[in-house]
Coordinates of C-alpha atoms in Angstrom, one line a residue:
X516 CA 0.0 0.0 0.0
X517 CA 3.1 2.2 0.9
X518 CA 4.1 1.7 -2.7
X519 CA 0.9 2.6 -4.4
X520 CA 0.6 5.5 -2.0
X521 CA 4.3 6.7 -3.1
X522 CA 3.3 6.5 -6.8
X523 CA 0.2 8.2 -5.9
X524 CA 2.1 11.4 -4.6
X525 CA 4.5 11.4 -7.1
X526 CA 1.8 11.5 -9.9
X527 CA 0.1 14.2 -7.8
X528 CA 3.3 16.5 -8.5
X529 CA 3.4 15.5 -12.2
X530 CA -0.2 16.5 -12.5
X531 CA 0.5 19.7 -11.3
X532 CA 2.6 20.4 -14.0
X533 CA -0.1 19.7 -16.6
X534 CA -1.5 22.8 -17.6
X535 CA -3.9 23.2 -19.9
X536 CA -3.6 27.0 -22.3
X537 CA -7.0 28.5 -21.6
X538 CA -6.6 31.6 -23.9
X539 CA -9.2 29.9 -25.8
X540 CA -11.6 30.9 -23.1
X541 CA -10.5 34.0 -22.1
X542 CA -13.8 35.6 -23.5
X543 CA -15.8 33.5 -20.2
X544 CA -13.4 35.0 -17.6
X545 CA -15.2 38.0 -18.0
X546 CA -19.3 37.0 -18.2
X547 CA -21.4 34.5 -15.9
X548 CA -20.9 31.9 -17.6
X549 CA -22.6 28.7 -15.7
X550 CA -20.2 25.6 -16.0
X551 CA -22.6 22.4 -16.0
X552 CA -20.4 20.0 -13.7
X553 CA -19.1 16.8 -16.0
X554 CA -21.8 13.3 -15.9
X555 CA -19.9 10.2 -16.3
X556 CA -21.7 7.2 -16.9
X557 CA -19.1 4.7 -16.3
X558 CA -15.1 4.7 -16.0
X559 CA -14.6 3.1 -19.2
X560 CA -15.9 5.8 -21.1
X561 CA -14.5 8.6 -23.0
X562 CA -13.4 11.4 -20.1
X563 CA -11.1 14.4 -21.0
X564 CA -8.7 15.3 -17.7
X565 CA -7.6 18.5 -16.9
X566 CA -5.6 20.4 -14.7
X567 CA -6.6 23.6 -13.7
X568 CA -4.6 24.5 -10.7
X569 CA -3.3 27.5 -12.1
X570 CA -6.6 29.1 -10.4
X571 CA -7.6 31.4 -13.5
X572 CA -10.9 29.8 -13.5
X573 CA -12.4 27.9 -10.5
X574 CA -13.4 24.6 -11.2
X575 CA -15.8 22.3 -9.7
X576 CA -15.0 17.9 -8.7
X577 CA -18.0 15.9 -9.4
X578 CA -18.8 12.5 -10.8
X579 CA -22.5 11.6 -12.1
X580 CA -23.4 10.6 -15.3
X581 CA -22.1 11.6 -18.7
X582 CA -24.9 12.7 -21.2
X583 CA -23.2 12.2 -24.9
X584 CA -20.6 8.9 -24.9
X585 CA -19.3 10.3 -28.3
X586 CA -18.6 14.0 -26.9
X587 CA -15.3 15.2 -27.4
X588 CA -15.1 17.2 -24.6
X589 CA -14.7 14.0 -22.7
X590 CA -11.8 12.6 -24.4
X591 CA -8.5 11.8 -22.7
X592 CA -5.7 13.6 -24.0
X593 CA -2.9 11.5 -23.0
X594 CA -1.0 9.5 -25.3
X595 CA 0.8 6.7 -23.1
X596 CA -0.5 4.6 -20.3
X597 CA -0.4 7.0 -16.9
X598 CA -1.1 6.1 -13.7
X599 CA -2.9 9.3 -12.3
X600 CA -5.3 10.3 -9.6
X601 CA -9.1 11.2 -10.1
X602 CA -11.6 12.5 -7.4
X603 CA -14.8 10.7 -7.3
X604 CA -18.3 11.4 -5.8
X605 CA -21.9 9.9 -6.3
X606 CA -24.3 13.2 -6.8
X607 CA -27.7 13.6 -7.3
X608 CA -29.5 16.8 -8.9
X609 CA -30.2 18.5 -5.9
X610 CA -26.1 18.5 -4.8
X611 CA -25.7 20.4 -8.3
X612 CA -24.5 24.3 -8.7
X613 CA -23.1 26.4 -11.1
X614 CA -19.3 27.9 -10.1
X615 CA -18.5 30.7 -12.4
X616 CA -15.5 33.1 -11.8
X617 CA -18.3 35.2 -10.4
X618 CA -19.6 32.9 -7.7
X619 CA -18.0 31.8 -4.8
X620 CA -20.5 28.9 -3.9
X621 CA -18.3 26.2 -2.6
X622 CA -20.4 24.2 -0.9
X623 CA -20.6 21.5 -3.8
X624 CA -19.3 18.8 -1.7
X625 CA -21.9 17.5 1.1
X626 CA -20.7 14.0 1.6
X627 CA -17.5 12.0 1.6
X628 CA -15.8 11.3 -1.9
X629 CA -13.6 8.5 -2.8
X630 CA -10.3 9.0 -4.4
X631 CA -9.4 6.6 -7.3
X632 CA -6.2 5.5 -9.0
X633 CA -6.3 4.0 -12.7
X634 CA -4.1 3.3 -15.6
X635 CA -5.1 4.5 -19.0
X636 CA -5.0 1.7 -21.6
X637 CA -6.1 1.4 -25.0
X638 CA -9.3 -1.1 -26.3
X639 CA -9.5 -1.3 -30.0
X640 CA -10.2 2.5 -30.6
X641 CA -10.9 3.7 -27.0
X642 CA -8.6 4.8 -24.4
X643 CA -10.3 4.0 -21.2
X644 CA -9.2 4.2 -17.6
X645 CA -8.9 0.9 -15.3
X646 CA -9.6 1.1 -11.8
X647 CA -6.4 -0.5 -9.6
X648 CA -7.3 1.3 -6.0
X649 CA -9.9 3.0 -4.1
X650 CA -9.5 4.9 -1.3
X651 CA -12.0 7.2 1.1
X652 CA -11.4 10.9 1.1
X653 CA -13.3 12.6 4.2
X654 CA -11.2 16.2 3.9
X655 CA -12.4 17.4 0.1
X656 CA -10.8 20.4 0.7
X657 CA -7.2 19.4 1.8
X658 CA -6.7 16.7 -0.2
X659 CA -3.9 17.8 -2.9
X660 CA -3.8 14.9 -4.9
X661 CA -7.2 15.0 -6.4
X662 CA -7.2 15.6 -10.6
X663 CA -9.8 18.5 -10.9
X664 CA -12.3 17.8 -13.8
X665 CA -14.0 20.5 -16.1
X666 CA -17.0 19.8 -17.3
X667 CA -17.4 22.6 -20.6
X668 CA -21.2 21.2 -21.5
X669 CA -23.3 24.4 -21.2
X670 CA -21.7 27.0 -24.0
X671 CA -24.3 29.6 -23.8
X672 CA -24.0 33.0 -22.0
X673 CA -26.5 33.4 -18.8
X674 CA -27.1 36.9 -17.3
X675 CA -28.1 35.6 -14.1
X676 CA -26.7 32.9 -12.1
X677 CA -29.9 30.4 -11.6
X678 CA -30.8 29.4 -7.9
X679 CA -30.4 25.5 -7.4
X680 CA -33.9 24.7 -8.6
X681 CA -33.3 26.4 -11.6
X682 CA -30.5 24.6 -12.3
X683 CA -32.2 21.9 -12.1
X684 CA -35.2 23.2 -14.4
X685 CA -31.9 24.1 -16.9
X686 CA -30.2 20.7 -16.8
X687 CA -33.4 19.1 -17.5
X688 CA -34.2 21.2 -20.3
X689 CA -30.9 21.1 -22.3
X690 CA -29.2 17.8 -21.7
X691 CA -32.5 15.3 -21.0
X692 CA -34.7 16.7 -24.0
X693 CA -33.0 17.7 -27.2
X694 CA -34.7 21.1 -29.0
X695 CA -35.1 22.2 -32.2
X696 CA -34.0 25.4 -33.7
X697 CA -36.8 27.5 -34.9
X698 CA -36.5 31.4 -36.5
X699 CA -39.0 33.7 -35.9
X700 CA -38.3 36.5 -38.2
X701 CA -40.4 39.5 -38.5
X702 CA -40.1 42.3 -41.1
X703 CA -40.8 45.6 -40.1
X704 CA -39.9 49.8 -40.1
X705 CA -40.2 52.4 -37.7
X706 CA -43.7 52.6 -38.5
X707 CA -45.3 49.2 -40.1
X708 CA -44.4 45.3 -39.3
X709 CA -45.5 42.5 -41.6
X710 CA -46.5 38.7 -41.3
X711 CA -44.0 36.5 -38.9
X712 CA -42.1 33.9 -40.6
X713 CA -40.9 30.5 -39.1
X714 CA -38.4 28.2 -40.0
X715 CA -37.4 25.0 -37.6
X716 CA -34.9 22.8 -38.1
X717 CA -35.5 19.2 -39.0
X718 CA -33.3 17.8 -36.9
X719 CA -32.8 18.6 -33.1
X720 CA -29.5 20.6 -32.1
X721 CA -26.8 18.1 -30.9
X722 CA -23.8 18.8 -28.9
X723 CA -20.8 19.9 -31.0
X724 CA -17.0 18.1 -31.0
X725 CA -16.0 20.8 -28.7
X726 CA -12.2 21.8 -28.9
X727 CA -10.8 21.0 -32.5
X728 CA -6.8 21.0 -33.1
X729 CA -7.4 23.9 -35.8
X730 CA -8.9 26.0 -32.8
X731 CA -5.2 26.0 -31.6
X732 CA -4.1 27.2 -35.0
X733 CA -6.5 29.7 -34.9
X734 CA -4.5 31.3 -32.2
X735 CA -1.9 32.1 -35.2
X736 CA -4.5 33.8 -37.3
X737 CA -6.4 36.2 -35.3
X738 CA -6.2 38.9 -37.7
X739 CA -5.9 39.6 -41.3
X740 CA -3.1 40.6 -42.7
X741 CA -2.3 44.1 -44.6
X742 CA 0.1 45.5 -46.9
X743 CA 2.8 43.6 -48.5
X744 CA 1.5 40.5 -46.7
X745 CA -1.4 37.9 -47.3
X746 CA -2.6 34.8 -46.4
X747 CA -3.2 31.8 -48.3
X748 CA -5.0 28.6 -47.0
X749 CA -5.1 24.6 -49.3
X750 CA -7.3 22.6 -48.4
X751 CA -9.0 19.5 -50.1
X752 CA -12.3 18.9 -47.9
X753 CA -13.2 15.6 -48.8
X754 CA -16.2 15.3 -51.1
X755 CA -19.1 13.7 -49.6
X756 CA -19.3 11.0 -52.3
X757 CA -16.0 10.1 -51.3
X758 CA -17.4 10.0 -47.3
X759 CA -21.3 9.0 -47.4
X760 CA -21.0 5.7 -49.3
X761 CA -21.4 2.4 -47.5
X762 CA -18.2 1.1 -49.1
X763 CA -16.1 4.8 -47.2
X764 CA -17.8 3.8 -44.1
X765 CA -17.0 0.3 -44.1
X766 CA -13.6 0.4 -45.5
X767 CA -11.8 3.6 -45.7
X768 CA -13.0 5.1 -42.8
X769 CA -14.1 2.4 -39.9
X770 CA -12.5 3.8 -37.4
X771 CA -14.7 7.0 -38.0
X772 CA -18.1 7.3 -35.9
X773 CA -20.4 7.4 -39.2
X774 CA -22.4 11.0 -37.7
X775 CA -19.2 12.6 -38.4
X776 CA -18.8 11.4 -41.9
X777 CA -22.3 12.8 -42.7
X778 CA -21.7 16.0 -45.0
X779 CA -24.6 17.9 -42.6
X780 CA -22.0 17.3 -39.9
X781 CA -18.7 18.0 -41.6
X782 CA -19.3 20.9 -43.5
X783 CA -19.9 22.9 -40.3
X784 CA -16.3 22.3 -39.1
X785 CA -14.9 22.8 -42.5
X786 CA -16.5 26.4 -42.4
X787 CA -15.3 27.3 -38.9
X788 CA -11.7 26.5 -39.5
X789 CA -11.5 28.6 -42.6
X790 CA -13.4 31.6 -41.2
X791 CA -11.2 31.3 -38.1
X792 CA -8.0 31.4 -40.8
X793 CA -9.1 34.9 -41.7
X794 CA -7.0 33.9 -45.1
X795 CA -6.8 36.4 -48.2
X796 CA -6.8 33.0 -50.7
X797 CA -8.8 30.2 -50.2
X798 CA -7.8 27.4 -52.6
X799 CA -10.0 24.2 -51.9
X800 CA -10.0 20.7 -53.8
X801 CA -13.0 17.6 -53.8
X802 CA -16.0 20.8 -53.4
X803 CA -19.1 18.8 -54.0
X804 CA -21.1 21.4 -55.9
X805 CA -24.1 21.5 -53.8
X806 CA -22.0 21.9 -51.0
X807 CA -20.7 25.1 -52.6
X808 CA -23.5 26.5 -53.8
X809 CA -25.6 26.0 -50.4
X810 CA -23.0 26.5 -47.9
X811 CA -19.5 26.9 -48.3
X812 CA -20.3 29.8 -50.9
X813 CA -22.9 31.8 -49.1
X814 CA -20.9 31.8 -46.2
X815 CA -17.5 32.8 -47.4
X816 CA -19.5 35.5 -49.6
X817 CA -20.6 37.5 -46.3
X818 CA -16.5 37.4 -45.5
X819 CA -15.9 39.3 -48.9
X820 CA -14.8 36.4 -50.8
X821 CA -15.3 35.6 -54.2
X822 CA -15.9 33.0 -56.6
X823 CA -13.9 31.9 -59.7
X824 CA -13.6 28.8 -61.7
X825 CA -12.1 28.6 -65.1
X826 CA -12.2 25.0 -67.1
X827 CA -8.5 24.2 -68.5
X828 CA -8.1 23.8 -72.1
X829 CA -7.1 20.6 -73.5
X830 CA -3.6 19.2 -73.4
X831 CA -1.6 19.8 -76.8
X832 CA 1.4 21.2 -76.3
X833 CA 4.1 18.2 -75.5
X834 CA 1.6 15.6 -77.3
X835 CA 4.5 15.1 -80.5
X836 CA 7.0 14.3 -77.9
X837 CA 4.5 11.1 -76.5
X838 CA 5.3 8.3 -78.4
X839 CA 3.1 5.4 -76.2
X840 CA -0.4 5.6 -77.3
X841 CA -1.6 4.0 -73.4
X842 CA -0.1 6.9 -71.9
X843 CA -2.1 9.4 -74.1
X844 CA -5.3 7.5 -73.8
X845 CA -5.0 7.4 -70.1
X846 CA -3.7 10.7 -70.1
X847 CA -6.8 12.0 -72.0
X848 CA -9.3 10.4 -69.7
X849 CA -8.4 11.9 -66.8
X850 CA -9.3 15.8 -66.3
X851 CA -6.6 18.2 -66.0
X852 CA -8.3 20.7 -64.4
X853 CA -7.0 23.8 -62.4
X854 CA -9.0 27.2 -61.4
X855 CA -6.5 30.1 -63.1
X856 CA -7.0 33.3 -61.8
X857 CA -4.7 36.9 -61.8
X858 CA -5.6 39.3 -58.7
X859 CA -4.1 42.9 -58.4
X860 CA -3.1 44.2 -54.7
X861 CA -5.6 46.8 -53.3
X862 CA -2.9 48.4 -51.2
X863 CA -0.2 48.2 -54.0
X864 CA -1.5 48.3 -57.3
X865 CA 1.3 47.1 -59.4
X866 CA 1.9 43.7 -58.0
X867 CA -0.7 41.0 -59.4
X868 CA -1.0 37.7 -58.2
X869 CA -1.4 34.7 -60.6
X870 CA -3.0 32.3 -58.5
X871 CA -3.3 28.7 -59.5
X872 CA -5.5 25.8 -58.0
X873 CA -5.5 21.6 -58.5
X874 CA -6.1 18.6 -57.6
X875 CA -4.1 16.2 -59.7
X876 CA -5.0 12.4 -60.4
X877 CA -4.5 9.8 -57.3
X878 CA -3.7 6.5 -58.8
X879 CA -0.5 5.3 -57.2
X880 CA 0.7 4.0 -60.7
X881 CA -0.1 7.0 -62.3
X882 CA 3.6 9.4 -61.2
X883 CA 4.1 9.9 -64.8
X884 CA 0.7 11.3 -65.5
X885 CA 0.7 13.9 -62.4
X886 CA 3.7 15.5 -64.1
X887 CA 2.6 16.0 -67.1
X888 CA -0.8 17.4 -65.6
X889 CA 1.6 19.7 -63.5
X890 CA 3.8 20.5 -66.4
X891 CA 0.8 21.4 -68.5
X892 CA -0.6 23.8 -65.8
X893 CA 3.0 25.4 -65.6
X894 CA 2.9 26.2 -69.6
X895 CA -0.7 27.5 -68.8
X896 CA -0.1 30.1 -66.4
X897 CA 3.2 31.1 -68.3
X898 CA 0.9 32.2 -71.5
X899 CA -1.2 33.4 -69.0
X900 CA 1.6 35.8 -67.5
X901 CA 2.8 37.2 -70.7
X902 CA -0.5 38.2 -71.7
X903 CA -0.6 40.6 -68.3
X904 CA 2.8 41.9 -69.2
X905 CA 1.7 42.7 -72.5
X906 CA -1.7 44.4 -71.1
X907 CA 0.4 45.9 -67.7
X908 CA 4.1 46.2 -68.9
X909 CA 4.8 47.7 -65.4
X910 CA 3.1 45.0 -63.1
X911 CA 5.1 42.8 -60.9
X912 CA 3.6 39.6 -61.4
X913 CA 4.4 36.8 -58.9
X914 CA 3.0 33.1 -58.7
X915 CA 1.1 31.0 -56.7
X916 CA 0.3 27.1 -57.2
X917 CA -1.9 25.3 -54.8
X918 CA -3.5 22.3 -54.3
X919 CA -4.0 18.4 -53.8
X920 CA -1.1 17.0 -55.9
X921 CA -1.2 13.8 -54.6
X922 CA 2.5 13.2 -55.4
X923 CA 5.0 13.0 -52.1
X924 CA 7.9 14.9 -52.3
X925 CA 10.2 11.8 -53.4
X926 CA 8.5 12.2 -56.7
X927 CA 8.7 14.5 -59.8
X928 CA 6.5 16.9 -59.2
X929 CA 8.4 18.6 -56.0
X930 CA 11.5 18.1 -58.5
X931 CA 10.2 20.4 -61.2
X932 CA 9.0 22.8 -59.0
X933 CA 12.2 23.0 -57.2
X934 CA 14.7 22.3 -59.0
X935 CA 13.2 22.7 -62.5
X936 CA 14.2 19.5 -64.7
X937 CA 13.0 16.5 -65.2
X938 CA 15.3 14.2 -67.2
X939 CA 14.9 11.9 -69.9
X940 CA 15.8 8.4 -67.2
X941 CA 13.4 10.0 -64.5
X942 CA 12.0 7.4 -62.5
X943 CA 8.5 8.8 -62.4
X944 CA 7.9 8.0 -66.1
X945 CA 8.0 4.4 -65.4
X946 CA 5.9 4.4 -62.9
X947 CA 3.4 2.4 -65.1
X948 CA 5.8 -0.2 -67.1
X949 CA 2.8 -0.5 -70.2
X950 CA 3.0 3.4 -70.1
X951 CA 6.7 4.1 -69.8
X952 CA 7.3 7.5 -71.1
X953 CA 10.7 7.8 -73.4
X954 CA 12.5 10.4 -74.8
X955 CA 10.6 13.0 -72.8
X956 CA 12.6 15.7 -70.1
X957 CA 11.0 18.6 -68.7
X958 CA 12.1 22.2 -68.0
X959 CA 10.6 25.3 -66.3
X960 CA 12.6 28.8 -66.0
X961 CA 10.4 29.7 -62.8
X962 CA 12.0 28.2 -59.2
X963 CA 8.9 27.8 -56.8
X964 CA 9.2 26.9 -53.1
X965 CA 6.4 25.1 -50.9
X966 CA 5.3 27.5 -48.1
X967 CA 4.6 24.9 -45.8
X968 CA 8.0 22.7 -46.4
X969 CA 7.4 19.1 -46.6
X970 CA 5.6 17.9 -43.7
X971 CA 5.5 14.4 -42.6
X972 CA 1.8 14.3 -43.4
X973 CA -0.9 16.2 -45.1
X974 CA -3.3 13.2 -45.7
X975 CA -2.9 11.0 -42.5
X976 CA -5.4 7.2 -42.9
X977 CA -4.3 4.1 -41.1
X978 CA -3.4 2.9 -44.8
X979 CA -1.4 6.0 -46.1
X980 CA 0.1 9.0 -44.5
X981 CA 2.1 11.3 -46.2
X982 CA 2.6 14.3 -48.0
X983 CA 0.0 15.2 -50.8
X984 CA -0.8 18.8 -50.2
X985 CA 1.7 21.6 -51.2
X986 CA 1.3 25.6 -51.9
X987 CA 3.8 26.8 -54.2
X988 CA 5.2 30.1 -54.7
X989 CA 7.2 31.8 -56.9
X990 CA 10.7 32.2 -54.8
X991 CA 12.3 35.1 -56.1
X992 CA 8.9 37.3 -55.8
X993 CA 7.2 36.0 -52.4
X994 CA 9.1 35.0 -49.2
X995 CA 7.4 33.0 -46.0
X996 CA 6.2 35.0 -43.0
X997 CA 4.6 32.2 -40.8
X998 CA 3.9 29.0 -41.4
X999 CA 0.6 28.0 -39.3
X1000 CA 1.7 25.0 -37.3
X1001 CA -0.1 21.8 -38.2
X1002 CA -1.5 19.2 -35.6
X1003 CA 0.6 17.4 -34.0
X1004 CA 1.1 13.4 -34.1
X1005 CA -0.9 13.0 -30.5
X1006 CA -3.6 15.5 -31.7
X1007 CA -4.6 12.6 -34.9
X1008 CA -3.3 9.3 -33.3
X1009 CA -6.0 10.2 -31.1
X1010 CA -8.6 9.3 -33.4
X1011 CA -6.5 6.6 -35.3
X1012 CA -7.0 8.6 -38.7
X1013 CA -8.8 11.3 -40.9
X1014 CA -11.2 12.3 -40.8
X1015 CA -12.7 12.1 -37.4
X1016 CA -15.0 14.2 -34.9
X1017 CA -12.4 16.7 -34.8
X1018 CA -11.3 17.3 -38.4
X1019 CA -13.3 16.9 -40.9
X1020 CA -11.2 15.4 -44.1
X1021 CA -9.2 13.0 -44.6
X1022 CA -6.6 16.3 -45.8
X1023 CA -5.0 18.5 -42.9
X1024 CA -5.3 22.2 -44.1
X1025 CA -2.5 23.7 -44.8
X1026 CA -1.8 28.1 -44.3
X1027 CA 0.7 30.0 -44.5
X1028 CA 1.2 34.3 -44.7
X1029 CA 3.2 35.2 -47.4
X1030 CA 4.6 38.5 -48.8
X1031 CA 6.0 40.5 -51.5
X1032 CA 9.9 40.8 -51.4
X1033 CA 10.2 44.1 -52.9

């Protein structure tokens, strides 16, 4: 017992040094904002653990029952097993009350609580806690190795801290019976009102995935950026036909709870994390059109952003070179498609952007016909950049290439961008041996960069991660200001792949702020 009791207290100091960055809620430290205390149903359910003994907001110890098994918010954020302690107590509604940095009720605990000591361990695709002591704890308030335990389930802005019956009247309402949203809109002037229109929503309002990883790269991106600078953001959101089919569900994407496969569900976390980007470029790849048109579009458009989408020409330009009919054919059938545009700074009027966006074709066999795709798109934006020299002699034109290239950077495609020549013995145009491509090299007088560098991952599934997503620029014209940190390996081990409650494709977004050398 002396033992466990030693390991006990030395865990207690390590928690201590567990802090948790709560600039994320700095906006509650100044309203009465009621924190519901955590329900949890039983110990081998999903529980998030923090530690708040840093005493900027004043937390509350409970135990009870948890409400939503697949809430985030209850997720354990440690990556290894760790033996750690956790304060226990059996509650019923009437022991229930709100602590807010405005209250000082601390009368939550009535009754003796037990202390108890776990390991975490992994179950298939659960990390769950498993119970190796018990002990009695009689003195709440001097017990120092207790883990304190934040329950975030209320999210909404009270002006009045409710009495104990109304906090029971509250819990009831929100967490026992699930509402509807319904609009009640109602025209009027300063002299005349008309008819009252309704709208409800179909389905009832569910708890969200709380915390996401790209909340934390948010904290990079707080404002937009002015002058020589700008920020651009790839990101290929995974189309829903892609997520919604039996087949994704049951094969690509298992280990995914199916709700958070639904478009309905992912396209709201796809819009918060660009909005909270505050990006001057938006560059996204698999857009399902309805999904555009209904959401994605509509949205962005109230942020000032625009839409443009230009059809690529087709290929003819090193067609006589192409000697193996297979390659052409396949070649042919596959769209090389890119959205071209040229935008002129605002704040300086003689430097023009040429902005560039892909998605290139996935087949692993396939190296030979990504380059060519890329190569084509290269030769398209340099017609593209004489003709606004021509028009604008006097314009500083710079380049931008972004996308879904589904190429790693051990293939062509990073070569020609970076070092610009392919040659003839390349090993991407055997990729296919019936479509070997001979006699064929490459050059480009334009040396690019990728913004981002070549992280280990941009598309991270238990059967491929790696390094797909890249946004070019043109190196002699743009340098790198920030890179916006992607998430780290505990942050999507988590969840065993993408996409999961937290991010919504199987893609991680990638963002960067840019500007104009000269």
């Amino acid at each position: 017992m002396n033992n466990l009791q030693n390991i006990i207290n030395r865990q207690a100091n390590v928690s201590r040094k567990w802090k948790q960055d709560l600039s994320t809620l700095t906006n509650f430290l100044n309203i009465p904002f009621p924190y519901i205390p955590l329900f949890i149903e039983d110990i081998s359910t999903y529980i998030k653990l923090n530690d708040y003994e840093n005493n900027r907001i004043k937390t509350i110890q409970t135990i009870g029952r948890i409400i939503r098994k697949d809430n985030i918010d209850m997720i354990v954020d440690l990556k290894k097993e760790v033996l750690f302690p956790i304060c226990l107590k059996p509650l019923h509604k009437t022991d229930i009350f709100f602590k807010t940095p405005r209250n000082n009720k601390n009368n939550i605990w009535e009754y003796n609580a037990v202390r108890v000591y776990g390991t975490l361990i992994r179950k298939e695709f659960q990390i769950v806690l498993g119970i190796s002591a018990i002990f009695e704890v009689t003195d709440i308030n001097n017990c120092q190795n207790i883990f304190r335990i934040l329950g975030l389930l209320a999210r909404t802005e009270y002006r009045q801290i409710p009495t104990s019956k109304e906090v029971n009247k509250l819990f009831k309402e929100q967490w026992e019976e699930q509402k509807r949203l319904k609009l009640n809109c109602t025209p009027r002037n300063e002299t005349e009102s008309g008819p009252s229109i309704e709208v409800e929503s179909k389905k009832v309002v569910e708890a969200g995935p709380g915390n996401c990883p790209f909340d934390t790269r948010h904290m990079f991106t707080k404002f937009k950026l002015t002058g020589k600078s700008f920020r651009v953001t790839s990101y290929n959101i995974l189309a829903n036909v892609y997520a919604s089919t039996s087949y994704s569900k049951e094969n690509l994407f298992p280990y995914c709870p199916e709700y958070a496969l639904e478009i309905d569900y992912r396209k709201q976390l796809i819009l918060k994390e660009l909005i909270g980007f505050n990006s001057d470029i938006i560059c996204l790849q698999e857009v399902d059109n309805k999904i555009y048109d209904n959401d994605l579009m509509p949205t962005l458009s109230l942020l000032q952003y625009k839409r443009h989408n230009t059809e690529m020409p087709k290929f003819a330009l090193i067609w006589s070179k192409i000697e193996n009919e297979k390659v052409k054919k396949r070649f042919l059938q596959r769209n090389t498609t890119a959205q071209v545009i040229a935008l002129r700074s605002r704040e300086r009027p003689l430097d023009v952007l040429v902005i560039a966006n892909t998605h290139l074709y996935f087949h692993p066999d396939a190296d030979h016909i990504r380059l060519l795709q890329a190569y084509y798109i290269l030769l398209y934006i340099e017609n593209l950049i004489e003709k606004i020299k021509q028009e604008h002699p006097q314009s500083n034109v710079s380049i931008l290439l972004c996308g879904d290239f589904n190429s790693v950077p051990e293939c062509g495609i990073y070569q020609l961008m970076t070092e610009n020549y392919i040659p003839e013995n390349y090993k991407d145009w055997s990729s296919n041996l019936e479509e070997t491509v001979k006699d064929v090299s490459l050059t480009y007088n334009v040396r690019f960069a990728s913004a981002c560098g070549t992280p280990i991952y941009t598309n991270y599934t238990p059967e491929f991660s790696g390094c797909l997503d890249y946004i070019f620029y043109e190196k002699n014209k743009l340098e790198v200001e920030q890179v916006i940190p992607l998430p780290n390996d505990e942050e999507l081990a988590l969840y065993v792949g993408l996409p999961s409650i937290v991010l919504p494709s199987d893609h991680i977004s990638l963002c960067a702020d840019l500007k104009w050398i000269t």
